[in-house]
């Protein structure tokens, strides 16, 4: 009798959603929690992929897995749909450090949050990316002012004061290092401070085949070496003239060329989509076969996906609190909902 009721329920569910059902389709998706090791494995692969295909700005680190859904796929395998919350790290994309070794920006340093919907295929125990859709945004000024009233906010990347500060800082660095001549490829972020009046900037550079002396004669002929090497600089430029600048240059990495930076943005040409903005939005800049469009996977098996139950407002301690009610029970008998969102690895924005 119970089985019959369940069957009726299912049939109704399917009918009302009018999902076509093939003869041998598994009807239910597998339930795994956001903090399940399998979810974490999928998320790690997705974050790696997002970072290695990001064309501008900084690498991102996983902050939390917000949602996960696992669906059977025809004829074999499973689809993993995840919603991920990311945080900007201090590593620019030209930095060879893997994102998991990069420092996440402290919450006082005007954090940038990323959000991605990703779809992966799990086949024979290993994951591959099918699609991802990301965007990112800086924390709101109101939030920052609440946490830290004196913290500087991000400035618009094409602000004249920012561009001047970058040019002055790089000129000073090049003047102090006669042996190599660095050229700007991208302004990563900038903050305009009062007390003292100054501009603090971060920018990516490329090592050219020129010395300082060569550059004085023909700067336009100073191009990246064949074994291209990138670097990253931080500088603070006081309005009254003092400049502190430090740069690190990374070794050549086999197969890593960042052609879009050396060809399209040499000299620091700001991507048009970033002009007027304070950061390089993950929405705009990426490459690779896992495209933004989510329609590429016609392989998806039709399944009875449980209707989304209201998810409790994100609350870090809630899941472990014994006085907290158990997770909501799905309308399909015996089918529970995943425990989500998962833990927060860094901080809540
Ligand atoms: C990254 O961190 C891991 C774990 O802490 C460490 O084993 C590894 O050597 C680090 N890699 C780099 C390139 O620093
Ligand atoms: C740097 O490379 C470019 C292109 O190969 C070349 O035209 C230029 O003369 C080189 N500059 C120096 C100083 O070697
Ligand atoms: C500017 O630099 C000079 C010399 O390095 C230093 O004496 C002075 O204190 C600096 N001014 C500020 C405002 O940092
Ligand atoms: C920055 O770029 C935006 C969009 O192109 C433009 O409207 C704005 O005037 C630019 N700002 C400066 C200072 O050039």
CSV table of C-alpha atoms and ligand atoms in Angstrom, one decimal:
chain,number,residue,atom,x,y,z
A,1,UNK,CA,0.0,0.0,0.0
A,2,UNK,CA,2.8,2.4,1.0
A,3,UNK,CA,4.6,1.5,-2.2
A,4,UNK,CA,1.4,2.2,-4.2
A,5,UNK,CA,1.0,5.6,-2.5
A,6,UNK,CA,4.6,6.4,-3.3
A,7,UNK,CA,4.2,5.4,-6.9
A,8,UNK,CA,1.0,7.5,-7.2
A,9,UNK,CA,2.8,10.5,-5.7
A,10,UNK,CA,5.7,10.1,-8.1
A,11,UNK,CA,3.4,9.7,-11.1
A,12,UNK,CA,1.6,12.8,-10.1
A,13,UNK,CA,4.8,14.7,-9.6
A,14,UNK,CA,6.0,13.6,-13.0
A,15,UNK,CA,2.8,14.4,-14.7
A,16,UNK,CA,2.4,17.8,-13.3
A,17,UNK,CA,5.9,18.7,-14.4
A,18,UNK,CA,5.3,16.8,-17.7
A,19,UNK,CA,8.8,15.4,-17.8
A,20,UNK,CA,9.2,12.7,-20.5
A,21,UNK,CA,10.2,9.5,-18.8
A,22,UNK,CA,12.2,6.8,-20.7
A,23,UNK,CA,11.6,3.2,-20.1
A,24,UNK,CA,14.6,2.4,-17.8
A,25,UNK,CA,15.3,5.7,-16.2
A,26,UNK,CA,16.3,5.8,-12.6
A,27,UNK,CA,13.7,8.1,-11.1
A,28,UNK,CA,15.5,9.6,-8.1
A,29,UNK,CA,18.6,11.6,-7.8
A,30,UNK,CA,21.2,10.6,-5.2
A,31,UNK,CA,21.4,12.8,-2.2
A,32,UNK,CA,24.7,14.1,-1.0
A,33,UNK,CA,25.4,16.9,1.5
A,34,UNK,CA,27.3,20.1,0.7
A,35,UNK,CA,30.1,19.1,3.0
A,36,UNK,CA,30.4,15.5,1.7
A,37,UNK,CA,33.9,14.7,0.6
A,38,UNK,CA,32.5,13.9,-2.8
A,39,UNK,CA,31.0,17.4,-3.1
A,40,UNK,CA,34.3,18.9,-2.0
A,41,UNK,CA,36.1,16.9,-4.6
A,42,UNK,CA,33.7,18.2,-7.3
A,43,UNK,CA,34.0,21.7,-6.0
A,44,UNK,CA,37.9,21.6,-6.0
A,45,UNK,CA,37.9,20.5,-9.6
A,46,UNK,CA,35.5,23.3,-10.5
A,47,UNK,CA,37.5,25.9,-8.7
A,48,UNK,CA,40.7,24.8,-10.3
A,49,UNK,CA,39.1,24.9,-13.7
A,50,UNK,CA,37.6,28.4,-13.1
A,51,UNK,CA,41.0,29.7,-12.0
A,52,UNK,CA,43.0,28.2,-14.8
A,53,UNK,CA,40.5,29.6,-17.4
A,54,UNK,CA,40.1,33.0,-15.9
A,55,UNK,CA,41.7,35.6,-18.2
A,56,UNK,CA,41.9,38.7,-15.9
A,57,UNK,CA,42.2,39.7,-12.3
A,58,UNK,CA,42.8,37.3,-9.4
A,59,UNK,CA,42.5,33.7,-8.5
A,60,UNK,CA,39.5,32.7,-6.3
A,61,UNK,CA,39.3,30.3,-3.4
A,62,UNK,CA,36.3,28.3,-2.3
A,63,UNK,CA,34.4,29.8,0.6
A,64,UNK,CA,31.4,27.5,0.7
A,65,UNK,CA,29.4,25.0,-1.3
A,66,UNK,CA,25.9,26.5,-1.3
A,67,UNK,CA,24.0,23.8,-3.1
A,68,UNK,CA,24.5,20.5,-4.7
A,69,UNK,CA,22.3,18.3,-6.8
A,70,UNK,CA,23.3,14.9,-8.3
A,71,UNK,CA,21.4,13.6,-11.3
A,72,UNK,CA,21.7,10.3,-13.1
A,73,UNK,CA,22.9,10.7,-16.7
A,74,UNK,CA,22.0,8.5,-19.7
A,75,UNK,CA,23.5,6.1,-20.5
A,76,UNK,CA,26.0,6.1,-17.6
A,77,UNK,CA,27.5,8.5,-15.2
A,78,UNK,CA,26.1,11.3,-13.1
A,79,UNK,CA,25.7,15.0,-13.4
A,80,UNK,CA,26.8,17.2,-10.5
A,81,UNK,CA,25.2,20.7,-10.3
A,82,UNK,CA,26.8,22.9,-7.7
A,83,UNK,CA,26.5,26.5,-6.6
A,84,UNK,CA,29.8,27.8,-5.2
A,85,UNK,CA,30.7,30.8,-3.2
A,86,UNK,CA,34.2,32.0,-3.8
A,87,UNK,CA,36.5,34.7,-2.4
A,88,UNK,CA,39.2,36.7,-4.2
A,89,UNK,CA,42.7,35.8,-3.2
A,90,UNK,CA,45.9,37.9,-3.2
A,91,UNK,CA,47.3,35.9,-6.2
A,92,UNK,CA,46.9,37.4,-9.6
A,93,UNK,CA,46.2,34.9,-12.4
A,94,UNK,CA,49.8,35.3,-13.5
A,95,UNK,CA,51.0,34.0,-10.1
A,96,UNK,CA,52.0,30.3,-10.5
A,97,UNK,CA,50.9,29.4,-7.0
A,98,UNK,CA,47.9,27.1,-7.0
A,99,UNK,CA,44.9,28.9,-5.6
A,100,UNK,CA,44.8,26.7,-2.5
A,101,UNK,CA,48.2,28.1,-1.5
A,102,UNK,CA,47.1,31.7,-2.0
A,103,UNK,CA,46.0,33.9,0.8
A,104,UNK,CA,42.3,34.9,0.8
A,105,UNK,CA,42.1,38.7,1.3
A,106,UNK,CA,41.2,39.7,4.8
A,107,UNK,CA,37.7,41.0,5.2
A,108,UNK,CA,39.1,44.5,5.8
A,109,UNK,CA,40.7,44.7,2.4
A,110,UNK,CA,37.5,45.3,0.4
A,111,UNK,CA,36.8,41.7,-0.5
A,112,UNK,CA,35.5,40.5,-3.8
A,113,UNK,CA,33.0,37.7,-3.8
A,114,UNK,CA,32.5,35.3,-6.6
A,115,UNK,CA,29.5,33.0,-7.3
A,116,UNK,CA,29.5,30.2,-9.8
A,117,UNK,CA,26.9,27.7,-11.0
A,118,UNK,CA,28.9,24.7,-12.3
A,119,UNK,CA,27.9,21.5,-13.9
A,120,UNK,CA,30.3,18.5,-13.9
A,121,UNK,CA,30.1,15.0,-15.2
A,122,UNK,CA,31.2,12.1,-13.1
A,123,UNK,CA,32.2,9.1,-15.1
A,124,UNK,CA,34.1,6.1,-13.9
A,125,UNK,CA,34.9,7.9,-10.7
A,126,UNK,CA,36.4,11.0,-12.2
A,127,UNK,CA,35.0,14.5,-12.8
A,128,UNK,CA,35.1,16.7,-15.8
A,129,UNK,CA,33.6,20.1,-16.3
A,130,UNK,CA,30.6,20.6,-18.5
A,131,UNK,CA,29.7,24.2,-17.9
A,132,UNK,CA,30.1,27.1,-15.5
A,133,UNK,CA,28.5,30.4,-15.1
A,134,UNK,CA,30.2,32.9,-12.8
A,135,UNK,CA,30.1,36.5,-11.7
A,136,UNK,CA,31.8,38.4,-9.0
A,137,UNK,CA,31.3,41.6,-7.1
A,138,UNK,CA,33.1,43.7,-4.5
A,139,UNK,CA,31.5,43.8,-1.1
A,140,UNK,CA,29.2,46.8,-0.7
A,141,UNK,CA,30.6,50.0,0.7
A,142,UNK,CA,27.9,49.9,3.5
A,143,UNK,CA,29.2,46.5,4.6
A,144,UNK,CA,32.8,47.6,4.7
A,145,UNK,CA,32.1,50.8,6.6
A,146,UNK,CA,30.2,48.7,9.2
A,147,UNK,CA,33.1,46.3,9.7
A,148,UNK,CA,35.8,48.9,9.4
A,149,UNK,CA,35.0,52.6,8.9
A,150,UNK,CA,38.5,53.6,8.0
A,151,UNK,CA,39.2,50.8,5.4
A,152,UNK,CA,39.8,52.1,1.9
A,153,UNK,CA,37.3,51.1,-0.8
A,154,UNK,CA,38.2,49.9,-4.2
A,155,UNK,CA,38.7,52.6,-6.8
A,156,UNK,CA,37.6,52.4,-10.4
A,157,UNK,CA,40.4,50.8,-12.5
A,158,UNK,CA,40.5,53.5,-15.2
A,159,UNK,CA,40.6,56.4,-12.7
A,160,UNK,CA,43.2,58.8,-13.8
A,161,UNK,CA,44.8,58.9,-10.4
A,162,UNK,CA,45.1,55.1,-10.4
A,163,UNK,CA,46.7,55.0,-13.9
A,164,UNK,CA,49.1,57.8,-12.9
A,165,UNK,CA,50.1,56.0,-9.7
A,166,UNK,CA,50.8,52.7,-11.6
A,167,UNK,CA,52.9,54.5,-14.2
A,168,UNK,CA,54.9,56.4,-11.6
A,169,UNK,CA,55.5,53.2,-9.5
A,170,UNK,CA,56.5,51.1,-12.5
A,171,UNK,CA,58.9,53.9,-13.7
A,172,UNK,CA,60.4,54.0,-10.3
A,173,UNK,CA,60.9,50.3,-10.2
A,174,UNK,CA,62.4,50.2,-13.7
A,175,UNK,CA,64.7,53.1,-12.8
A,176,UNK,CA,66.0,51.2,-9.8
A,177,UNK,CA,66.5,47.9,-11.8
A,178,UNK,CA,68.5,48.7,-14.9
A,179,UNK,CA,69.0,45.1,-15.9
A,180,UNK,CA,65.4,44.3,-16.8
A,181,UNK,CA,62.6,46.4,-18.1
A,182,UNK,CA,59.1,45.5,-17.0
A,183,UNK,CA,56.0,46.5,-18.9
A,184,UNK,CA,52.5,46.8,-17.5
A,185,UNK,CA,49.9,44.2,-18.6
A,186,UNK,CA,47.1,44.7,-16.2
A,187,UNK,CA,46.0,46.8,-13.2
A,188,UNK,CA,44.5,44.4,-10.8
A,189,UNK,CA,43.0,46.6,-8.1
A,190,UNK,CA,43.4,50.1,-6.6
A,191,UNK,CA,42.4,52.0,-3.5
A,192,UNK,CA,42.5,55.7,-3.0
A,193,UNK,CA,43.3,56.7,0.6
A,194,UNK,CA,43.1,59.9,2.6
A,195,UNK,CA,45.4,60.5,5.5
A,196,UNK,CA,47.8,60.3,4.0
A,197,UNK,CA,46.6,61.2,0.6
A,198,UNK,CA,47.8,58.3,-1.5
A,199,UNK,CA,46.9,55.7,-4.0
A,200,UNK,CA,47.6,52.0,-3.4
A,201,UNK,CA,47.7,49.8,-6.5
A,202,UNK,CA,48.4,46.3,-7.6
A,203,UNK,CA,49.4,45.4,-11.1
A,204,UNK,CA,50.7,42.6,-13.3
A,205,UNK,CA,53.8,43.0,-15.5
A,206,UNK,CA,55.8,41.1,-18.1
A,207,UNK,CA,59.5,40.9,-18.3
A,208,UNK,CA,60.7,42.3,-21.7
A,209,UNK,CA,63.8,41.6,-23.7
A,210,UNK,CA,65.1,45.1,-23.0
A,211,UNK,CA,67.4,46.6,-20.4
A,212,UNK,CA,66.6,50.0,-19.0
A,213,UNK,CA,69.0,51.5,-21.4
A,214,UNK,CA,67.4,49.7,-24.4
A,215,UNK,CA,64.0,50.9,-23.3
A,216,UNK,CA,65.1,54.6,-23.3
A,217,UNK,CA,65.9,54.2,-26.9
A,218,UNK,CA,62.9,52.2,-28.2
A,219,UNK,CA,60.4,51.2,-25.6
A,220,UNK,CA,57.9,50.0,-28.3
A,221,UNK,CA,60.4,47.3,-29.3
A,222,UNK,CA,60.6,46.0,-25.8
A,223,UNK,CA,58.5,42.8,-26.0
A,224,UNK,CA,58.1,39.8,-23.9
A,225,UNK,CA,60.9,37.2,-24.1
A,226,UNK,CA,60.1,33.9,-25.9
A,227,UNK,CA,60.2,32.2,-22.5
A,228,UNK,CA,57.7,34.6,-21.2
A,229,UNK,CA,57.9,35.6,-17.5
A,230,UNK,CA,55.3,37.5,-15.6
A,231,UNK,CA,55.5,39.5,-12.4
A,232,UNK,CA,53.3,41.3,-9.9
A,233,UNK,CA,53.8,44.6,-8.2
A,234,UNK,CA,52.3,46.4,-5.2
A,235,UNK,CA,52.8,50.1,-4.8
A,236,UNK,CA,51.8,53.0,-2.7
A,237,UNK,CA,52.0,56.4,-4.2
A,238,UNK,CA,51.7,59.5,-2.0
A,239,UNK,CA,50.3,62.6,-3.6
A,240,UNK,CA,53.3,64.5,-2.2
A,241,UNK,CA,55.5,62.3,-4.2
A,242,UNK,CA,56.8,59.4,-2.2
A,243,UNK,CA,56.5,56.0,-3.9
A,244,UNK,CA,57.0,52.6,-2.4
A,245,UNK,CA,56.9,49.8,-4.9
A,246,UNK,CA,57.8,46.1,-4.7
A,247,UNK,CA,57.6,43.6,-7.5
A,248,UNK,CA,58.1,39.9,-7.7
A,249,UNK,CA,59.0,38.2,-11.0
A,250,UNK,CA,57.9,34.6,-11.5
A,251,UNK,CA,59.9,32.0,-13.5
A,252,UNK,CA,58.8,30.9,-16.9
A,253,UNK,CA,56.1,28.2,-16.7
A,254,UNK,CA,56.0,25.7,-19.6
A,255,UNK,CA,52.9,26.2,-21.6
A,256,UNK,CA,51.7,29.3,-19.8
A,257,UNK,CA,51.7,32.3,-22.1
A,258,UNK,CA,48.7,34.5,-21.2
A,259,UNK,CA,48.7,35.7,-24.8
A,260,UNK,CA,45.6,37.9,-24.2
A,261,UNK,CA,47.7,39.9,-21.7
A,262,UNK,CA,50.9,40.2,-23.8
A,263,UNK,CA,49.1,40.8,-27.1
A,264,UNK,CA,46.0,42.8,-26.2
A,265,UNK,CA,46.9,44.5,-23.0
A,266,UNK,CA,50.6,45.2,-23.2
A,267,UNK,CA,51.1,48.7,-21.9
A,268,UNK,CA,48.2,48.2,-19.5
A,269,UNK,CA,45.3,48.7,-21.8
A,270,UNK,CA,42.3,48.1,-19.5
A,271,UNK,CA,39.8,45.6,-21.0
A,272,UNK,CA,36.8,47.7,-22.2
A,273,UNK,CA,34.5,45.6,-20.0
A,274,UNK,CA,36.4,46.6,-16.9
A,275,UNK,CA,36.5,50.3,-17.6
A,276,UNK,CA,34.4,52.1,-15.1
A,277,UNK,CA,34.5,49.1,-12.8
A,278,UNK,CA,36.5,48.3,-9.6
A,279,UNK,CA,37.4,44.8,-10.4
A,280,UNK,CA,37.6,42.3,-13.3
A,281,UNK,CA,34.3,40.5,-13.2
A,282,UNK,CA,34.4,36.7,-13.5
A,283,UNK,CA,31.3,37.1,-15.6
A,284,UNK,CA,33.2,38.5,-18.6
A,285,UNK,CA,36.5,36.9,-18.8
A,286,UNK,CA,37.2,33.2,-19.3
A,287,UNK,CA,38.1,30.8,-22.0
A,288,UNK,CA,37.8,27.0,-22.5
A,289,UNK,CA,35.3,24.4,-23.7
A,290,UNK,CA,33.1,24.5,-20.6
A,291,UNK,CA,31.1,27.4,-21.9
A,292,UNK,CA,28.8,29.8,-20.2
A,293,UNK,CA,25.8,28.3,-21.9
A,294,UNK,CA,24.2,25.5,-19.9
A,295,UNK,CA,22.5,23.9,-22.9
A,296,UNK,CA,25.4,21.8,-24.1
A,297,UNK,CA,24.4,18.7,-22.2
A,298,UNK,CA,21.6,17.1,-24.0
A,299,UNK,CA,22.6,13.9,-22.3
A,300,UNK,CA,20.8,14.8,-19.1
A,301,UNK,CA,18.5,12.0,-18.0
A,302,UNK,CA,15.0,13.1,-17.2
A,303,UNK,CA,14.6,12.7,-13.5
A,304,UNK,CA,12.1,13.5,-10.9
A,305,UNK,CA,13.9,16.2,-9.1
A,306,UNK,CA,12.5,17.0,-5.7
A,307,UNK,CA,10.9,20.5,-5.6
A,308,UNK,CA,13.2,22.8,-3.8
A,309,UNK,CA,12.3,23.1,-0.2
A,310,UNK,CA,12.8,26.4,1.5
A,311,UNK,CA,16.4,26.5,2.6
A,312,UNK,CA,17.1,27.8,6.1
A,313,UNK,CA,18.8,31.2,6.1
A,314,UNK,CA,22.5,30.7,5.9
A,315,UNK,CA,23.7,30.2,9.5
A,316,UNK,CA,27.1,28.9,10.3
A,317,UNK,CA,26.3,27.1,13.5
A,318,UNK,CA,22.9,25.8,12.7
A,319,UNK,CA,23.6,22.4,11.3
A,320,UNK,CA,25.5,21.3,14.4
A,321,UNK,CA,23.1,22.7,16.8
A,322,UNK,CA,21.2,19.8,18.4
A,323,UNK,CA,18.3,22.0,19.3
A,324,UNK,CA,17.9,22.9,15.7
A,325,UNK,CA,15.2,21.0,13.8
A,326,UNK,CA,16.3,18.2,11.5
A,327,UNK,CA,16.6,19.0,7.8
A,328,UNK,CA,13.2,19.2,6.0
A,329,UNK,CA,11.9,15.9,4.7
A,330,UNK,CA,11.3,15.7,1.0
A,331,UNK,CA,7.8,15.0,-0.2
A,332,UNK,CA,9.0,11.8,-1.8
A,333,UNK,CA,9.0,9.3,1.1
A,334,UNK,CA,12.3,8.2,2.3
A,335,UNK,CA,14.1,10.8,0.3
A,336,UNK,CA,15.8,13.4,2.4
A,337,UNK,CA,17.2,16.7,1.2
A,338,UNK,CA,20.9,17.4,1.3
A,339,UNK,CA,22.4,19.3,4.2
A,340,UNK,CA,23.2,22.6,2.6
A,341,UNK,CA,24.7,25.2,2.5
A,342,UNK,CA,28.0,23.7,3.6
A,343,UNK,CA,30.6,25.1,6.0
A,344,UNK,CA,32.2,28.5,5.5
A,345,UNK,CA,35.9,28.1,5.0
A,346,UNK,CA,37.0,31.7,5.5
A,347,UNK,CA,34.3,34.2,6.6
A,348,UNK,CA,30.8,35.2,5.8
A,349,UNK,CA,30.6,38.3,3.6
B,1,LIG,C1,50.9,24.4,-1.5
B,1,LIG,O1,50.5,23.9,-0.3
B,1,LIG,C2,50.7,22.5,-0.1
B,1,LIG,C3,50.0,22.2,1.2
B,1,LIG,O2,50.2,23.1,2.2
B,1,LIG,C4,52.2,22.2,-0.1
B,1,LIG,O3,52.4,20.9,0.1
B,1,LIG,C5,52.8,22.7,-1.4
B,1,LIG,O4,54.2,22.5,-1.4
B,1,LIG,C6,52.4,24.1,-1.7
B,1,LIG,N1,52.8,24.4,-3.1
B,1,LIG,C7,53.5,25.5,-3.4
B,1,LIG,C8,53.9,25.6,-4.8
B,1,LIG,O5,53.9,26.3,-2.6
B,2,LIG,C1,63.0,42.4,-28.6
B,2,LIG,O1,62.3,41.5,-29.4
B,2,LIG,C2,61.7,42.2,-30.6
B,2,LIG,C3,60.9,41.2,-31.3
B,2,LIG,O2,61.6,40.0,-31.4
B,2,LIG,C4,62.8,42.7,-31.4
B,2,LIG,O3,62.3,43.4,-32.5
B,2,LIG,C5,63.7,43.7,-30.6
B,2,LIG,O4,64.8,44.2,-31.3
B,2,LIG,C6,64.2,43.0,-29.3
B,2,LIG,N1,64.8,44.0,-28.4
B,2,LIG,C7,66.0,43.8,-27.9
B,2,LIG,C8,66.6,45.0,-27.1
B,2,LIG,O5,66.6,42.8,-28.0
B,3,LIG,C1,58.9,60.6,2.1
B,3,LIG,O1,60.2,60.0,1.9
B,3,LIG,C2,61.2,60.6,2.7
B,3,LIG,C3,62.5,60.0,2.3
B,3,LIG,O2,62.4,58.6,2.1
B,3,LIG,C4,60.9,60.4,4.2
B,3,LIG,O3,61.8,61.0,5.0
B,3,LIG,C5,59.5,61.0,4.4
B,3,LIG,O4,59.1,60.8,5.8
B,3,LIG,C6,58.4,60.4,3.5
B,3,LIG,N1,57.2,61.1,3.7
B,3,LIG,C7,56.1,60.4,4.1
B,3,LIG,C8,54.9,61.3,4.2
B,3,LIG,O5,56.1,59.2,4.2
B,4,LIG,C1,36.3,54.9,-17.2
B,4,LIG,O1,35.6,54.2,-18.2
B,4,LIG,C2,34.2,54.5,-18.3
B,4,LIG,C3,33.6,53.5,-19.2
B,4,LIG,O2,34.3,53.5,-20.5
B,4,LIG,C4,34.1,55.9,-18.7
B,4,LIG,O3,32.7,56.3,-18.7
B,4,LIG,C5,34.8,56.8,-17.7
B,4,LIG,O4,34.7,58.2,-18.1
B,4,LIG,C6,36.3,56.4,-17.6
B,4,LIG,N1,36.9,57.2,-16.5
B,4,LIG,C7,38.0,57.8,-16.7
B,4,LIG,C8,38.5,58.6,-15.5
B,4,LIG,O5,38.6,57.8,-17.7
